[in-house]
Amino acid sequence: MKIHGFQKTTLLDYPEHVAATIFVGGCNFRCPFCHNGQLVLDVAEQPVIPEGEVLAYLKKRRGVLEGVCITGGEPTLQDDLAVFIHSLKDLGYLVKLDTNGYRPEMLKSLMQEGLLDYVAMDIKASPKKYSLAAGMCAFKFEQIKESIRLLMECGIPYEFRTTVVKGIHEVEDFDEIGQLLQGCSAYYLQGFRESDTMIGEGFEAFPQEEMEKMAESARKYIDRVELRGVE
């Protein structure tokens, strides 16, 4: 598997666990507010960290680290993702996957193999704005709905999350998102942060007061809705 970034220790990426985070390249979305644009548009120019080097480090850190978060880019595009996760499980690690949910068949396969311990799925926008938020003209929303269904029925811990961005989202959108995710275990509204490697430009964060209104709208349908990364 092509690894383009490796954070050796994090207390934030895997809830309630000390973990390492692995970044892979390539994505099937072109979200204009994406802050990892170099892993989406310019992945061929990014340095590659040898898989063996990462696994050797993780082997040494057993007992200190508890889990590994795999993020991107979009990890489910990696054909050898399952093989790599097997290597992590052989070392005794919990595995968290970050995904945009556009490859439900891969998500289902990984869950059926018992390879995932936690999944965080990005919900880009309300259904009518999904194509805009994902930066795609031809968009199959049914694939997003299928991944939502799989997670809500899988029996493993999961979360849904939306990075909230001025220019993409409005307070009214979160009533629709709440209906889409009705009954889910956890939904997070994340504050947007600018980046030099962002795909698009001209986007801003919402103030906390407006994000609280969005959260309240979603809480009509979801018991646990929280803000994350909001100052």
Short mmCIF file of C-alpha atoms in Angstrom, two decimals:
data_model
loop_
_atom_site.label_atom_id
_atom_site.label_comp_id
_atom_site.label_asym_id
_atom_site.label_seq_id
_atom_site.Cartn_x
_atom_site.Cartn_y
_atom_site.Cartn_z
CA MET A 1 0.00 0.00 0.00
CA LYS A 2 1.30 3.46 -0.87
CA ILE A 3 1.70 5.48 2.31
CA HIS A 4 2.30 9.20 1.89
CA GLY A 5 2.17 10.33 5.50
CA PHE A 6 2.69 8.82 8.94
CA GLN A 7 1.85 10.52 12.23
CA LYS A 8 3.53 8.39 14.85
CA THR A 9 1.35 9.37 17.80
CA THR A 10 -2.08 10.99 18.08
CA LEU A 11 -4.57 11.40 20.90
CA LEU A 12 -7.20 12.92 18.60
CA ASP A 13 -7.73 10.70 15.57
CA TYR A 14 -8.95 7.54 17.30
CA PRO A 15 -11.47 8.25 20.10
CA GLU A 16 -10.32 7.03 23.53
CA HIS A 17 -7.14 5.43 22.17
CA VAL A 18 -3.50 6.36 21.71
CA ALA A 19 -2.90 5.75 18.04
CA ALA A 20 -0.79 6.35 14.96
CA THR A 21 -2.27 7.76 11.75
CA ILE A 22 -1.43 6.61 8.23
CA PHE A 23 -2.20 8.83 5.21
CA VAL A 24 -2.76 7.29 1.79
CA GLY A 25 -3.12 9.13 -1.51
CA GLY A 26 -5.78 9.38 -4.19
CA CYS A 27 -9.45 10.18 -3.87
CA ASN A 28 -12.62 9.72 -5.90
CA PHE A 29 -13.94 13.10 -4.66
CA ARG A 30 -12.74 16.62 -5.38
CA CYS A 31 -14.19 18.47 -2.40
CA PRO A 32 -13.23 22.12 -2.95
CA PHE A 33 -12.69 22.68 0.78
CA CYS A 34 -10.43 19.60 1.17
CA HIS A 35 -7.34 20.54 3.20
CA ASN A 36 -5.29 17.55 1.95
CA GLY A 37 -5.31 18.63 -1.68
CA GLN A 38 -1.79 17.38 -2.31
CA LEU A 39 -2.95 13.83 -1.57
CA VAL A 40 -5.82 14.21 -4.05
CA LEU A 41 -4.50 16.21 -7.00
CA ASP A 42 -0.75 15.76 -6.79
CA VAL A 43 -0.30 12.33 -5.26
CA ALA A 44 2.28 11.15 -7.80
CA GLU A 45 4.66 13.87 -6.61
CA GLN A 46 4.30 13.03 -2.92
CA PRO A 47 7.04 11.03 -1.18
CA VAL A 48 6.21 7.42 -0.36
CA ILE A 49 7.01 5.91 3.04
CA PRO A 50 7.87 2.22 2.72
CA GLU A 51 5.17 -0.02 4.15
CA GLY A 52 7.82 -2.15 5.85
CA GLU A 53 9.21 0.88 7.64
CA VAL A 54 5.79 1.76 9.04
CA LEU A 55 5.07 -1.80 10.15
CA ALA A 56 8.50 -2.08 11.79
CA TYR A 57 7.83 1.07 13.82
CA LEU A 58 4.39 -0.15 14.84
CA LYS A 59 5.85 -3.48 15.90
CA LYS A 60 8.26 -1.68 18.23
CA ARG A 61 5.46 0.49 19.67
CA ARG A 62 3.14 -2.33 20.66
CA GLY A 63 1.98 -1.81 24.22
CA VAL A 64 2.33 1.97 23.88
CA LEU A 65 0.09 2.52 20.87
CA GLU A 66 -3.33 0.90 20.87
CA GLY A 67 -4.68 1.65 17.44
CA VAL A 68 -3.97 2.77 13.90
CA CYS A 69 -6.11 5.23 11.97
CA ILE A 70 -6.04 4.93 8.17
CA THR A 71 -7.05 8.10 6.38
CA GLY A 72 -6.30 9.97 3.18
CA GLY A 73 -7.18 10.75 0.50
CA GLU A 74 -9.65 7.87 0.34
CA PRO A 75 -8.30 4.58 1.75
CA THR A 76 -10.92 2.34 0.11
CA LEU A 77 -9.33 3.03 -3.29
CA GLN A 78 -6.27 1.04 -2.20
CA ASP A 79 -6.56 -2.47 -3.68
CA ASP A 80 -4.33 -3.97 -1.00
CA LEU A 81 -6.02 -2.22 1.92
CA ALA A 82 -7.34 -5.48 3.39
CA VAL A 83 -3.91 -7.12 3.17
CA PHE A 84 -2.33 -4.18 4.97
CA ILE A 85 -4.98 -4.17 7.70
CA HIS A 86 -4.38 -7.88 8.23
CA SER A 87 -0.75 -6.97 8.97
CA LEU A 88 -1.91 -4.42 11.54
CA LYS A 89 -4.26 -6.92 13.17
CA ASP A 90 -1.44 -9.47 13.32
CA LEU A 91 0.47 -6.91 15.40
CA GLY A 92 -2.50 -6.63 17.74
CA TYR A 93 -3.73 -3.19 16.75
CA LEU A 94 -7.22 -1.79 16.68
CA VAL A 95 -7.97 -0.26 13.28
CA LYS A 96 -9.99 2.87 12.55
CA LEU A 97 -10.91 3.70 8.96
CA ASP A 98 -11.77 7.19 7.69
CA THR A 99 -13.85 7.07 4.51
CA ASN A 100 -16.10 9.15 2.28
CA GLY A 101 -18.40 6.14 1.93
CA TYR A 102 -18.44 6.08 -1.87
CA ARG A 103 -17.27 2.45 -2.09
CA PRO A 104 -19.78 0.55 0.05
CA GLU A 105 -18.72 -2.78 -1.46
CA MET A 106 -15.19 -2.32 -0.08
CA LEU A 107 -16.53 -1.18 3.28
CA LYS A 108 -18.77 -4.22 3.47
CA SER A 109 -15.92 -6.58 2.59
CA LEU A 110 -13.64 -5.14 5.28
CA MET A 111 -16.38 -5.42 7.90
CA GLN A 112 -17.22 -8.98 6.92
CA GLU A 113 -13.56 -9.92 7.34
CA GLY A 114 -13.59 -8.44 10.84
CA LEU A 115 -10.85 -5.97 9.96
CA LEU A 116 -12.39 -2.76 11.29
CA ASP A 117 -12.85 -1.68 14.89
CA TYR A 118 -14.10 1.86 14.23
CA VAL A 119 -15.26 3.74 11.14
CA ALA A 120 -15.60 7.49 10.65
CA MET A 121 -17.60 8.39 7.56
CA ASP A 122 -17.71 11.91 6.18
CA ILE A 123 -21.15 13.24 5.32
CA LYS A 124 -20.30 15.99 2.89
CA ALA A 125 -23.63 17.81 2.73
CA SER A 126 -27.39 17.42 2.47
CA PRO A 127 -28.50 15.12 -0.37
CA LYS A 128 -29.32 17.96 -2.77
CA LYS A 129 -25.88 19.54 -2.27
CA TYR A 130 -23.77 16.39 -2.20
CA SER A 131 -22.48 16.70 -5.75
CA LEU A 132 -21.41 20.30 -5.08
CA ALA A 133 -19.63 19.41 -1.85
CA ALA A 134 -17.93 16.35 -3.36
CA GLY A 135 -16.80 18.30 -6.44
CA MET A 136 -18.37 15.76 -8.81
CA CYS A 137 -20.85 16.19 -11.66
CA ALA A 138 -21.90 12.56 -12.04
CA PHE A 139 -22.71 11.43 -8.52
CA LYS A 140 -24.46 8.29 -7.28
CA PHE A 141 -26.01 9.20 -3.96
CA GLU A 142 -27.29 5.65 -3.49
CA GLN A 143 -23.71 4.60 -2.72
CA ILE A 144 -23.59 7.05 0.19
CA LYS A 145 -26.94 5.79 1.48
CA GLU A 146 -25.72 2.19 1.28
CA SER A 147 -22.61 2.96 3.33
CA ILE A 148 -24.75 4.75 5.92
CA ARG A 149 -26.99 1.70 6.14
CA LEU A 150 -24.03 -0.68 6.47
CA LEU A 151 -22.53 1.30 9.34
CA MET A 152 -25.79 1.64 11.21
CA GLU A 153 -26.33 -2.11 11.01
CA CYS A 154 -22.75 -3.37 11.39
CA GLY A 155 -22.46 -3.62 15.16
CA ILE A 156 -19.04 -1.94 15.34
CA PRO A 157 -18.43 1.59 16.67
CA TYR A 158 -18.80 4.31 14.05
CA GLU A 159 -19.41 8.01 13.66
CA PHE A 160 -20.66 10.33 10.96
CA ARG A 161 -19.13 13.79 10.62
CA THR A 162 -19.51 16.91 8.51
CA THR A 163 -16.91 19.62 8.04
CA VAL A 164 -19.08 22.73 8.03
CA VAL A 165 -18.09 25.38 5.48
CA LYS A 166 -19.47 28.77 4.50
CA GLY A 167 -20.19 28.65 0.80
CA ILE A 168 -21.35 25.03 0.95
CA HIS A 169 -23.60 24.66 3.98
CA GLU A 170 -26.55 26.51 5.49
CA VAL A 171 -28.40 25.96 8.76
CA GLU A 172 -31.37 24.51 6.86
CA ASP A 173 -29.24 21.70 5.42
CA PHE A 174 -28.89 20.02 8.79
CA ASP A 175 -32.55 19.16 9.04
CA GLU A 176 -32.11 17.08 5.87
CA ILE A 177 -28.85 15.58 7.12
CA GLY A 178 -30.53 14.73 10.42
CA GLN A 179 -33.27 12.87 8.55
CA LEU A 180 -30.66 11.06 6.46
CA LEU A 181 -28.82 9.87 9.58
CA GLN A 182 -31.84 9.42 11.82
CA GLY A 183 -31.12 6.99 14.65
CA CYS A 184 -27.34 6.91 14.18
CA SER A 185 -25.09 6.58 17.23
CA ALA A 186 -23.04 9.77 16.83
CA TYR A 187 -22.81 12.75 14.51
CA TYR A 188 -20.15 15.46 14.69
CA LEU A 189 -20.10 18.91 13.12
CA GLN A 190 -16.47 19.85 12.56
CA GLY A 191 -15.14 23.37 12.27
CA PHE A 192 -13.51 24.25 8.96
CA ARG A 193 -9.87 25.27 8.99
CA GLU A 194 -8.05 26.88 6.09
CA SER A 195 -5.00 25.21 4.61
CA ASP A 196 -2.32 26.11 2.08
CA THR A 197 -3.01 22.79 0.35
CA MET A 198 -6.77 23.29 -0.01
CA ILE A 199 -8.23 22.35 -3.41
CA GLY A 200 -10.45 25.42 -3.73
CA GLU A 201 -10.44 28.88 -2.22
CA GLY A 202 -12.73 31.47 -0.71
CA PHE A 203 -14.20 29.26 2.00
CA GLU A 204 -14.65 30.27 5.63
CA ALA A 205 -15.61 28.76 8.96
CA PHE A 206 -18.95 29.43 10.59
CA PRO A 207 -19.05 31.06 14.03
CA GLN A 208 -19.88 28.73 16.89
CA GLU A 209 -23.34 30.25 17.36
CA GLU A 210 -24.43 29.24 13.86
CA MET A 211 -22.92 25.77 14.24
CA GLU A 212 -24.92 25.34 17.44
CA LYS A 213 -28.07 26.09 15.45
CA MET A 214 -27.06 23.44 12.90
CA ALA A 215 -26.48 20.93 15.69
CA GLU A 216 -29.87 21.69 17.20
CA SER A 217 -31.51 21.07 13.84
CA ALA A 218 -29.86 17.66 13.56
CA ARG A 219 -30.74 16.78 17.18
CA LYS A 220 -34.39 16.52 16.18
CA TYR A 221 -33.43 13.18 14.62
CA ILE A 222 -30.16 12.15 16.31
CA ASP A 223 -29.58 11.86 20.05
CA ARG A 224 -25.84 12.52 20.04
CA VAL A 225 -24.80 15.54 17.99
CA GLU A 226 -21.66 17.39 19.03
CA LEU A 227 -19.38 20.13 17.77
CA ARG A 228 -15.72 19.31 17.21
CA GLY A 229 -12.77 21.62 16.54
CA VAL A 230 -14.78 24.79 17.14
CA GLU A 231 -13.13 27.71 18.89
#
